[in-house]
PDB file of N, CA and C in Angstrom:
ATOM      1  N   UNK A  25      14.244  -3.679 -10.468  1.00 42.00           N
ATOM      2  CA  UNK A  25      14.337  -2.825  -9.301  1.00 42.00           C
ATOM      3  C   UNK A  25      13.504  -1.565  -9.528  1.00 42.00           C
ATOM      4  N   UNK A  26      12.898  -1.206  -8.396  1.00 46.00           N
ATOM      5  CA  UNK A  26      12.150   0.045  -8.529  1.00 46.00           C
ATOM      6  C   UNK A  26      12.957   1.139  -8.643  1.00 46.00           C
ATOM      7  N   UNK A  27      12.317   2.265  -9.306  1.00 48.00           N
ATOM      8  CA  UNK A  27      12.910   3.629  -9.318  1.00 48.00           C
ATOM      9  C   UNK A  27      12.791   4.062  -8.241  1.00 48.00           C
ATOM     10  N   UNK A  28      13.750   4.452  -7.402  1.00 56.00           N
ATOM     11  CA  UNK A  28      13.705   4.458  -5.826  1.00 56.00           C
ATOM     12  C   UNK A  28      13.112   6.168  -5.754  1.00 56.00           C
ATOM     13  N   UNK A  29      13.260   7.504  -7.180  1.00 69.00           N
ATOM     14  CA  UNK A  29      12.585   8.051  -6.705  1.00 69.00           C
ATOM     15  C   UNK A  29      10.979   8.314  -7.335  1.00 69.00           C
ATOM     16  N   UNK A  30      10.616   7.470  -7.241  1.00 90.00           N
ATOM     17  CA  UNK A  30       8.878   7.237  -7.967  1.00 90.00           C
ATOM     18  C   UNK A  30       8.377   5.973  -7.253  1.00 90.00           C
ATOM     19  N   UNK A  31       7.147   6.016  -6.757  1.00 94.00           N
ATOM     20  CA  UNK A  31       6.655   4.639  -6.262  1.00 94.00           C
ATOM     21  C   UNK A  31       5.472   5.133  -6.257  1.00 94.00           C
ATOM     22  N   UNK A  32       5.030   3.847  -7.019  1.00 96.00           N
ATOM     23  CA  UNK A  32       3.202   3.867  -7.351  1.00 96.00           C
ATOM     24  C   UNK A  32       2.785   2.781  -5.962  1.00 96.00           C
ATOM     25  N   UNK A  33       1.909   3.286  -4.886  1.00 97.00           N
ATOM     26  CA  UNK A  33       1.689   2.176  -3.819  1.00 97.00           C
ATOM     27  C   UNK A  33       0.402   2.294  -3.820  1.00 97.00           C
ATOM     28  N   UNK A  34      -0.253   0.846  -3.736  1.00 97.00           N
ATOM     29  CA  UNK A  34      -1.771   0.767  -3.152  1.00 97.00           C
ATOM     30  C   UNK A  34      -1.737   0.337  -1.681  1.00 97.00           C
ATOM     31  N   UNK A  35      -2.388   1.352  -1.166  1.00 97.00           N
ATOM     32  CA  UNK A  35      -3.104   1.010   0.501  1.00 97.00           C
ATOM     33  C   UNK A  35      -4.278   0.305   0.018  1.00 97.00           C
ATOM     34  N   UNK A  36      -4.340  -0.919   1.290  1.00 97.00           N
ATOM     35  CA  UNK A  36      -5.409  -1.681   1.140  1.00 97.00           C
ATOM     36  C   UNK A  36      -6.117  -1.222   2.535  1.00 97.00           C
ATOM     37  N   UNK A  37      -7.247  -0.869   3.176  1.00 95.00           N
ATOM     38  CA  UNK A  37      -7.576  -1.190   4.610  1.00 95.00           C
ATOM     39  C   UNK A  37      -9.112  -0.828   4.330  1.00 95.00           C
ATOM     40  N   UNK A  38      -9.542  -1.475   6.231  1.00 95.00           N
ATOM     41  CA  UNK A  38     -11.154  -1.017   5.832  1.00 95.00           C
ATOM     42  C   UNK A  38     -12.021  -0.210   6.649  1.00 95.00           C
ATOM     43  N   UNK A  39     -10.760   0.968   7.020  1.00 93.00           N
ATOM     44  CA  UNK A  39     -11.285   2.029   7.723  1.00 93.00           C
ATOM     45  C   UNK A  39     -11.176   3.187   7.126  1.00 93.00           C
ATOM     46  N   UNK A  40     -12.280   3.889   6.904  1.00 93.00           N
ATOM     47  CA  UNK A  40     -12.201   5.036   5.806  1.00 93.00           C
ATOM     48  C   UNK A  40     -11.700   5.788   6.329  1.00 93.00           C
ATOM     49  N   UNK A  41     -11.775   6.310   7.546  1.00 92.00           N
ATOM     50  CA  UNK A  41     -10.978   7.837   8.512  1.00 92.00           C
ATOM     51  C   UNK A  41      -8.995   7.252   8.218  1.00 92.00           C
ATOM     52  N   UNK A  42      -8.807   6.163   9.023  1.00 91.00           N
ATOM     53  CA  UNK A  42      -7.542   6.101   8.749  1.00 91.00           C
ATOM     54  C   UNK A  42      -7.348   5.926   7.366  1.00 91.00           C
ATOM     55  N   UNK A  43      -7.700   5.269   6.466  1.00 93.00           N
ATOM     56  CA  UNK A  43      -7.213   4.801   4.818  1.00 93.00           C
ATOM     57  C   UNK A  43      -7.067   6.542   4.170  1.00 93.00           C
ATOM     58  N   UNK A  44      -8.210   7.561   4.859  1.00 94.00           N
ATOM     59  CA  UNK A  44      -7.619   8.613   4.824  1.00 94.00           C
ATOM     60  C   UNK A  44      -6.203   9.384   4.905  1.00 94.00           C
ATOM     61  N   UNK A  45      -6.204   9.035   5.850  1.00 92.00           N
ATOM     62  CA  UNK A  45      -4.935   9.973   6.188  1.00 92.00           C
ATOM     63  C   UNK A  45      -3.469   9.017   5.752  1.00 92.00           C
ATOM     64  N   UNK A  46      -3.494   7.529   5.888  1.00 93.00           N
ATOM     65  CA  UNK A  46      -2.654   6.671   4.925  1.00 93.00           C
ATOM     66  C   UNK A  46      -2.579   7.401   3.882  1.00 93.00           C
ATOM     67  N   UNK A  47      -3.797   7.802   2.964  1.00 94.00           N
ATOM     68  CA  UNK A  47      -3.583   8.527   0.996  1.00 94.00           C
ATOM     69  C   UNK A  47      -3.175   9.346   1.487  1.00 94.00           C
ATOM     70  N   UNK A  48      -3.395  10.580   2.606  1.00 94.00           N
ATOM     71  CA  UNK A  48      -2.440  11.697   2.731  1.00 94.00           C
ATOM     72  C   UNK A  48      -1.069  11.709   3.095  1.00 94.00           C
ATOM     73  N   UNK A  49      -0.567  10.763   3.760  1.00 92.00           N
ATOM     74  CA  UNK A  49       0.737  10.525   4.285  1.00 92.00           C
ATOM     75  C   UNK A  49       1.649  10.079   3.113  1.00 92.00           C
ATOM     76  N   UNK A  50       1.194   9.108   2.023  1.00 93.00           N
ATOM     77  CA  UNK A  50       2.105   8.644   1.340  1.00 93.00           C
ATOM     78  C   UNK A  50       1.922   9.916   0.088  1.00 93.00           C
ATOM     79  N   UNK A  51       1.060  10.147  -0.287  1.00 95.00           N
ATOM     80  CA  UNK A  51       1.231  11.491  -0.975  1.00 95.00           C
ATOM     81  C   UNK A  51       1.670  12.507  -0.250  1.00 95.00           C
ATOM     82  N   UNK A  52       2.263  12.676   0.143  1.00 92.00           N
ATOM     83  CA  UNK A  52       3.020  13.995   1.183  1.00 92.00           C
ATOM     84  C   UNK A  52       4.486  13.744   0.412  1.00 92.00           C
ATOM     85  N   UNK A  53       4.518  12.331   0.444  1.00 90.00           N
ATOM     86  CA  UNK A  53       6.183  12.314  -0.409  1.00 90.00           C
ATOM     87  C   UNK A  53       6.075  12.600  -2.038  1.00 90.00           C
ATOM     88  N   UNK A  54       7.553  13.336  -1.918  1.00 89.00           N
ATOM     89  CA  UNK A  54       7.333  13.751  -3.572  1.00 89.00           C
ATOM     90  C   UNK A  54       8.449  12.686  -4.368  1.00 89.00           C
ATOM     91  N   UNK A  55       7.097  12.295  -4.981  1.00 92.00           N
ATOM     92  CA  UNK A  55       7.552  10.757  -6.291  1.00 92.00           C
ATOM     93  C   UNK A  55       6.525  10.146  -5.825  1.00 92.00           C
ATOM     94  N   UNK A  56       6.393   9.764  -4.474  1.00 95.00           N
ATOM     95  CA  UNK A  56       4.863   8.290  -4.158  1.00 95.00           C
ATOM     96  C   UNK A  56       3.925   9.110  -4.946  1.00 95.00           C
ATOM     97  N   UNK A  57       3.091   8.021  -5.442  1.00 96.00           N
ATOM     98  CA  UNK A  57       1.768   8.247  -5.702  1.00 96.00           C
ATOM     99  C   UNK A  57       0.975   7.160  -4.835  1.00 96.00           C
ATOM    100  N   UNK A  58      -0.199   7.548  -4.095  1.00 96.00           N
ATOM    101  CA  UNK A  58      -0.625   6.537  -3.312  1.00 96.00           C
ATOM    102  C   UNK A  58      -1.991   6.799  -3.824  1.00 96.00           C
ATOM    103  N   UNK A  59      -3.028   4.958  -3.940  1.00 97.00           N
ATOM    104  CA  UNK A  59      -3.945   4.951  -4.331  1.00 97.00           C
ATOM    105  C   UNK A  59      -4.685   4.200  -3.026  1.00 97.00           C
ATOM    106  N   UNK A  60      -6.040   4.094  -2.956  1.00 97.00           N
ATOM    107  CA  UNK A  60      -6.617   3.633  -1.186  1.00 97.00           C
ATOM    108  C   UNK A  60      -7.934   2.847  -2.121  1.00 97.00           C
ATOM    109  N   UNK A  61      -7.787   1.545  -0.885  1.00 97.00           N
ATOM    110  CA  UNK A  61      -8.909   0.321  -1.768  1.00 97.00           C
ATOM    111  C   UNK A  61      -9.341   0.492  -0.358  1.00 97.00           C
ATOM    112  N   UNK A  62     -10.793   0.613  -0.299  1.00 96.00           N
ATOM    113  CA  UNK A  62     -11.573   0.127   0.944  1.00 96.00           C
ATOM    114  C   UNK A  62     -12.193  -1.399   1.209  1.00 96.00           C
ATOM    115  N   UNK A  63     -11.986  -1.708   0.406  1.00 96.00           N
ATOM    116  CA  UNK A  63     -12.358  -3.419   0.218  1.00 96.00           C
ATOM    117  C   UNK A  63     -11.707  -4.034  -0.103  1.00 96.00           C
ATOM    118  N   UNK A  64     -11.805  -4.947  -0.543  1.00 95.00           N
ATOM    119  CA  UNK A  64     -11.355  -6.390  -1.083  1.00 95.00           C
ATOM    120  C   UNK A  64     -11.505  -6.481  -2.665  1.00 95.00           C
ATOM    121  N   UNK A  65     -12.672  -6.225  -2.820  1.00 96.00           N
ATOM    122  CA  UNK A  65     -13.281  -6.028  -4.040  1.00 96.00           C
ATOM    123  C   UNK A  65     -12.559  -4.574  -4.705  1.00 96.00           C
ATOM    124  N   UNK A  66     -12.660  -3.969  -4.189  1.00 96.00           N
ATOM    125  CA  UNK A  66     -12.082  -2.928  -5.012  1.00 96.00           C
ATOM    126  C   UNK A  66     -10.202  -2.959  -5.302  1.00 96.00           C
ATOM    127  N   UNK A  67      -9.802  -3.192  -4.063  1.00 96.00           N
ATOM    128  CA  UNK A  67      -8.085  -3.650  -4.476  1.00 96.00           C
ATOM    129  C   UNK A  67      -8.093  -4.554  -5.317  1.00 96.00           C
ATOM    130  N   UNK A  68      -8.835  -5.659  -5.035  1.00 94.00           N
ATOM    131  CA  UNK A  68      -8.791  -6.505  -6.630  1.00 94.00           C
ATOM    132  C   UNK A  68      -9.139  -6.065  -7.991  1.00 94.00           C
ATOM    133  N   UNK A  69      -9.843  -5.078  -8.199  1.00 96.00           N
ATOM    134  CA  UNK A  69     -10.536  -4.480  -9.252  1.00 96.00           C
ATOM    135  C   UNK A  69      -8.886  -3.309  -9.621  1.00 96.00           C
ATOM    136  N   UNK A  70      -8.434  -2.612  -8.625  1.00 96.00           N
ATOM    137  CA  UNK A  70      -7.445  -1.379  -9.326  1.00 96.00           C
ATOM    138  C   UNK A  70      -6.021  -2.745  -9.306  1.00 96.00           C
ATOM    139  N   UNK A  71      -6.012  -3.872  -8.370  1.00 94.00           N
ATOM    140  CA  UNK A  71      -4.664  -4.809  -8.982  1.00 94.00           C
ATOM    141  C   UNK A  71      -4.893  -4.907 -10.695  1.00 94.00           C
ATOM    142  N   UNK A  72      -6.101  -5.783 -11.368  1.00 92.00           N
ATOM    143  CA  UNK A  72      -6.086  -6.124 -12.387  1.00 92.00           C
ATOM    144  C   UNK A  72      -5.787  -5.097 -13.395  1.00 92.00           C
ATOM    145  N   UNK A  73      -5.865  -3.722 -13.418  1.00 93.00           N
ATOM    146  CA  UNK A  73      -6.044  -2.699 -14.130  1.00 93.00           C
ATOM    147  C   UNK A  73      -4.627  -1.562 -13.937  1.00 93.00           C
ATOM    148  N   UNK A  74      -4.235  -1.794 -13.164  1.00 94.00           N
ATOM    149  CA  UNK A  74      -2.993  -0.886 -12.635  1.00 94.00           C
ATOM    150  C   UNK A  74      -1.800  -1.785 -12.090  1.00 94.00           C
ATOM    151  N   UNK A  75      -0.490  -0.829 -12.343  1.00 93.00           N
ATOM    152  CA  UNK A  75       0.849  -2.039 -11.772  1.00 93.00           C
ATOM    153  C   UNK A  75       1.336  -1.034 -10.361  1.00 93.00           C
ATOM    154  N   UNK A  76       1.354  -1.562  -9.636  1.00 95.00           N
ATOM    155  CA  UNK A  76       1.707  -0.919  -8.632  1.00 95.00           C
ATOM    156  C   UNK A  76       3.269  -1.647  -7.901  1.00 95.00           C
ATOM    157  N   UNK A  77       4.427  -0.504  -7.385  1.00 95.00           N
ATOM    158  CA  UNK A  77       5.874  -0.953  -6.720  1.00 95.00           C
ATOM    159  C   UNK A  77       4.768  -1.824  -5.593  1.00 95.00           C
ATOM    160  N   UNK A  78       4.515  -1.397  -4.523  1.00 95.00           N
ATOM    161  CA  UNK A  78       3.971  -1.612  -3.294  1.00 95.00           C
ATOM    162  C   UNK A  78       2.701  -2.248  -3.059  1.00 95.00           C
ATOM    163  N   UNK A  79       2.566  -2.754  -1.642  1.00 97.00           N
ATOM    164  CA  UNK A  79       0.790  -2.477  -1.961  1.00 97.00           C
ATOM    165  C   UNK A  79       0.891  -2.491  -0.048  1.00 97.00           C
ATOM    166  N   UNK A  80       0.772  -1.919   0.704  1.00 96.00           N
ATOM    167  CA  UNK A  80       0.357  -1.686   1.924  1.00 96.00           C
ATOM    168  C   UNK A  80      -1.245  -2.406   2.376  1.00 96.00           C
ATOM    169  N   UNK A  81      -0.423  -3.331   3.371  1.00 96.00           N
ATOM    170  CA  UNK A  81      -1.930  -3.890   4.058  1.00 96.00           C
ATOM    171  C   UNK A  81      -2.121  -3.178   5.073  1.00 96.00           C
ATOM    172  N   UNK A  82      -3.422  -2.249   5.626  1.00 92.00           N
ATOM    173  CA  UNK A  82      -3.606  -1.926   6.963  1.00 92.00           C
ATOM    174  C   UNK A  82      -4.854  -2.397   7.582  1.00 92.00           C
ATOM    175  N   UNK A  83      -5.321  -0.994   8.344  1.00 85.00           N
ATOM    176  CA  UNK A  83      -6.178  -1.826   9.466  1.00 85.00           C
ATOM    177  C   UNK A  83      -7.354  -2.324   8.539  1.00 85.00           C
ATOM    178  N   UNK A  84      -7.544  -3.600   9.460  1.00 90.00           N
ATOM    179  CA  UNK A  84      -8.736  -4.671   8.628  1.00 90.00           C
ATOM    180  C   UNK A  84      -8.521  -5.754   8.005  1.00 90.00           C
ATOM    181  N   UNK A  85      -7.276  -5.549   7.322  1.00 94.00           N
ATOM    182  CA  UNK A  85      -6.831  -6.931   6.249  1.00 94.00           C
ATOM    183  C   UNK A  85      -6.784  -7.791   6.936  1.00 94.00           C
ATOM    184  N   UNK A  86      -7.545  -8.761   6.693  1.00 94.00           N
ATOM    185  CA  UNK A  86      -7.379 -10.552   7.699  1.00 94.00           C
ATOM    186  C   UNK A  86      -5.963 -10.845   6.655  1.00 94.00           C
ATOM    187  N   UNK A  87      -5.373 -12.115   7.205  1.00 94.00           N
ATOM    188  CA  UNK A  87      -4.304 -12.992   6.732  1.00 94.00           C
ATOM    189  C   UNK A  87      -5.324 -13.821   5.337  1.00 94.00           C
ATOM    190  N   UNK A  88      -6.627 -13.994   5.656  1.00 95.00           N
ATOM    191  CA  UNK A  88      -7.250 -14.593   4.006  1.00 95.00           C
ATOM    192  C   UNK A  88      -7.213 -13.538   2.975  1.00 95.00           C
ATOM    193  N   UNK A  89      -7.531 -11.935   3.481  1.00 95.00           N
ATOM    194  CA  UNK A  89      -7.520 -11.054   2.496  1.00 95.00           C
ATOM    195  C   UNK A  89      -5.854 -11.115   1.928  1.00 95.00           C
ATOM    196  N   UNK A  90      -4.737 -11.008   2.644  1.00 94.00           N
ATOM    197  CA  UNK A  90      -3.716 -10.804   2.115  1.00 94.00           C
ATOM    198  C   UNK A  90      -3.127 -12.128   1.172  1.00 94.00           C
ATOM    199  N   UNK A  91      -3.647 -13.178   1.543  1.00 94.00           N
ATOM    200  CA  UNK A  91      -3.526 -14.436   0.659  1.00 94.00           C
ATOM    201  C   UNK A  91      -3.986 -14.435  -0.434  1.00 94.00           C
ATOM    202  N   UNK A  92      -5.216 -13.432  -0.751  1.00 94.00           N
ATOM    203  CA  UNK A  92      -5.928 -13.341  -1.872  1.00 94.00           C
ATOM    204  C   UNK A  92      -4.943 -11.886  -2.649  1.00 94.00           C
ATOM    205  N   UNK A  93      -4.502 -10.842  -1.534  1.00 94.00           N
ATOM    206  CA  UNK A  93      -3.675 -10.398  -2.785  1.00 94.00           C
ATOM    207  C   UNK A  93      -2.378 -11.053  -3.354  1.00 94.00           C
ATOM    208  N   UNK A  94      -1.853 -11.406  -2.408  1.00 92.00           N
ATOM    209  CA  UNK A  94      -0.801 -11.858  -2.999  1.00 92.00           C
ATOM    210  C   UNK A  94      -0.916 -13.176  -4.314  1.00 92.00           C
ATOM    211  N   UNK A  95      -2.049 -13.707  -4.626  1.00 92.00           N
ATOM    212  CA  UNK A  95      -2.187 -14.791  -5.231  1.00 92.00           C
ATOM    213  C   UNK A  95      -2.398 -13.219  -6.806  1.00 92.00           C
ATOM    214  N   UNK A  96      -3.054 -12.327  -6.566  1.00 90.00           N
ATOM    215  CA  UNK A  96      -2.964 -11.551  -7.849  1.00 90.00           C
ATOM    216  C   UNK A  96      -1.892 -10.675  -7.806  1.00 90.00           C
ATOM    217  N   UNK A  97      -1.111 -10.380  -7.138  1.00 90.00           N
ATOM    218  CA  UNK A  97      -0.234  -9.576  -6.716  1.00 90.00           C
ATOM    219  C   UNK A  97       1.316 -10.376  -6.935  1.00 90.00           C
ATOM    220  N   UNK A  98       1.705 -10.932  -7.779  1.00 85.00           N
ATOM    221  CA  UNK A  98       2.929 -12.674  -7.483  1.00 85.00           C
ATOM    222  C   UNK A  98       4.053 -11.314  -7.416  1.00 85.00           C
ATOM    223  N   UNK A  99       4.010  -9.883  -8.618  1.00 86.00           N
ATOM    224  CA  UNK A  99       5.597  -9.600  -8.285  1.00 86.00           C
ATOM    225  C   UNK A  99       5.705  -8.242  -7.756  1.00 86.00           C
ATOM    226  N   UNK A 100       4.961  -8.236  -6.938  1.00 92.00           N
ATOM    227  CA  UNK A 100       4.820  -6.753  -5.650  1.00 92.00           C
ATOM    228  C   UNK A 100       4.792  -6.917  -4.337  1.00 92.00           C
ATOM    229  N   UNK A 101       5.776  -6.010  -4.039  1.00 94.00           N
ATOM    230  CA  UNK A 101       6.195  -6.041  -2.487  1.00 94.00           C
ATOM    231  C   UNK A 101       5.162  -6.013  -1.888  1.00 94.00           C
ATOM    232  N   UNK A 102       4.453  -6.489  -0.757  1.00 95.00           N
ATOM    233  CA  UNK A 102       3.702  -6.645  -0.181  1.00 95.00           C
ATOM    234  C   UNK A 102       4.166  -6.294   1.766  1.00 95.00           C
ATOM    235  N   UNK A 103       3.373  -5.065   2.100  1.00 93.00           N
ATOM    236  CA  UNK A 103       3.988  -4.039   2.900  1.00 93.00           C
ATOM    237  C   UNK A 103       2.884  -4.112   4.461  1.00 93.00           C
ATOM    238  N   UNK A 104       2.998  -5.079   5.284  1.00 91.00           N
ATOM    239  CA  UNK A 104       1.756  -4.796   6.200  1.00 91.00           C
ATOM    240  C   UNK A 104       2.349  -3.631   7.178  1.00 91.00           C
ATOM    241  N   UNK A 105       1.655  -2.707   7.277  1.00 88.00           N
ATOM    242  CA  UNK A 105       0.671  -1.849   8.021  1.00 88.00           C
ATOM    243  C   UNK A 105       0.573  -1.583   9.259  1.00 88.00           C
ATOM    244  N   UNK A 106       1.118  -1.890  10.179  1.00 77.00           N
ATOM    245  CA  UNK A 106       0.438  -1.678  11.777  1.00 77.00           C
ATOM    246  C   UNK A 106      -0.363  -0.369  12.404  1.00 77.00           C
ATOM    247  N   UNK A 107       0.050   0.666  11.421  1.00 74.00           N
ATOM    248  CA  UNK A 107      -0.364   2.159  12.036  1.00 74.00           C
ATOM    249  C   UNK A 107       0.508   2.765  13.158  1.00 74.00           C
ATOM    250  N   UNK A 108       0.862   3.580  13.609  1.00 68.00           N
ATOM    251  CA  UNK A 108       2.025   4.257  14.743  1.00 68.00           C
ATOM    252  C   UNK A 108       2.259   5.521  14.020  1.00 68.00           C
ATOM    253  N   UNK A 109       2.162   5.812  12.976  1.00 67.00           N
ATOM    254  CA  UNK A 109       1.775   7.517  13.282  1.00 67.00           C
ATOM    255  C   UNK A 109       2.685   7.422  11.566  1.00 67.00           C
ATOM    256  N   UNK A 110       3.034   9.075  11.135  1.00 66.00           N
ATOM    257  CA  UNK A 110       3.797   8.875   9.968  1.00 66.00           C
ATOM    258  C   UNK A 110       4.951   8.282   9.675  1.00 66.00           C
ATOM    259  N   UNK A 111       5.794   8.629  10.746  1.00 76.00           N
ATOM    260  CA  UNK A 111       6.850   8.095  10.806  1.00 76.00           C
ATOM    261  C   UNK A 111       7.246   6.532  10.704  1.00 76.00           C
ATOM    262  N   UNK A 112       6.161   5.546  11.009  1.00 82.00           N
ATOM    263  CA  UNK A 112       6.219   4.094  11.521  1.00 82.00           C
ATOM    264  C   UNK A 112       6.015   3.902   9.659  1.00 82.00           C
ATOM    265  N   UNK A 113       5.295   4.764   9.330  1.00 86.00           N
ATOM    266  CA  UNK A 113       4.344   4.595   7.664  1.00 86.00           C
ATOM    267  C   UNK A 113       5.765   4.390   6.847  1.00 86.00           C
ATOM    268  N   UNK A 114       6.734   5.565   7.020  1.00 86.00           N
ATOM    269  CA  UNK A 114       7.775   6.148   5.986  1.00 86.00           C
ATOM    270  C   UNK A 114       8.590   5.128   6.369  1.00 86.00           C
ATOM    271  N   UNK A 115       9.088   5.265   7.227  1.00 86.00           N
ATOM    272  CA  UNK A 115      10.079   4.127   7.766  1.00 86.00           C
ATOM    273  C   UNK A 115       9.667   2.588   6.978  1.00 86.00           C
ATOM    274  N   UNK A 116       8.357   1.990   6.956  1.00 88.00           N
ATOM    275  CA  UNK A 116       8.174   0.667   6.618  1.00 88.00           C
ATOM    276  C   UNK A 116       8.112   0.112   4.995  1.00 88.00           C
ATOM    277  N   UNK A 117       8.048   1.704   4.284  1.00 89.00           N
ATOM    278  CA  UNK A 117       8.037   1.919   2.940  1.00 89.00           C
ATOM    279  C   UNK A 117       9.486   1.939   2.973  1.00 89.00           C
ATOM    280  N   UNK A 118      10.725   2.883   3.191  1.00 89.00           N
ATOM    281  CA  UNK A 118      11.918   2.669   2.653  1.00 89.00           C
ATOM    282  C   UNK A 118      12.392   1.423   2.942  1.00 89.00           C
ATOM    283  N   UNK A 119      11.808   1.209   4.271  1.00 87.00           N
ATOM    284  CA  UNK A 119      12.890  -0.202   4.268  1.00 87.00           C
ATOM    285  C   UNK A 119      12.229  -1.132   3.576  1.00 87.00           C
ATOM    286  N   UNK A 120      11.191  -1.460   3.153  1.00 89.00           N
ATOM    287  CA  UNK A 120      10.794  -2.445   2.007  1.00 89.00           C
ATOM    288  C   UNK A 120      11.906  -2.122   0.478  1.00 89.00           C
ATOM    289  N   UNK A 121      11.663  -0.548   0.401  1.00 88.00           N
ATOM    290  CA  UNK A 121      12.217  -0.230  -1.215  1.00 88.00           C
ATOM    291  C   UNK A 121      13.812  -0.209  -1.030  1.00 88.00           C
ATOM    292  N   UNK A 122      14.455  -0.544   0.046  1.00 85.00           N
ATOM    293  CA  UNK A 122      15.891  -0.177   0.528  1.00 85.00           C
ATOM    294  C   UNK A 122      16.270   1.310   0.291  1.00 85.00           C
ATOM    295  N   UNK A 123      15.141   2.270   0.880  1.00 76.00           N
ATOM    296  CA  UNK A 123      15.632   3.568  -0.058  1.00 76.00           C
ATOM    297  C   UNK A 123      15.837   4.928   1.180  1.00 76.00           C
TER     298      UNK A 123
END
């Protein structure tokens, strides 16, 4: 079980303005640490190298990209994304972590 107050999360998406403000929103909470992959290639590159609670899919991720994380990703919550403002963000993180 995760330490409900610490969570290491990777945002995945492939819009740099929003993947922006995603790293600012989840760093706004104190304990998240949030890290932002603009690709495919690069979330695969910080999965192999880093353990992350979370990993947030947003805008951009096809259903093949998320098949490909989850095939490196087997024991992390896997969190899609819709966007709706901060609140939709915080809300979709506790209720993944039950926290």
């Amino acid at each position: 079980m995760t330490n409900k107050s610490s969570l290491n999360l990777l945002a995945i998406g492939y819009h740099p303005e929003i993947m922006q403000v995603v790293h600012r929103l989840i760093n706004s909470h104190n304990g998240w640490h949030g890290t932002i992959a603009e690709s495919l290639a690069q979330a695969q590159q910080l999965l192999q190298n880093n353990a992350y609670d979370g990993i947030l899919l947003c805008a951009g991720v096809s259903q093949a990209d998320e098949a490909q994380v989850n095939n490196i990703a087997t024991n992390t919550r896997i969190i899609r994304h819709y966007g709706g403002g901060s609140g939709l963000l915080e809300n979709e993180i506790r209720i993944a972590f039950e926290i």
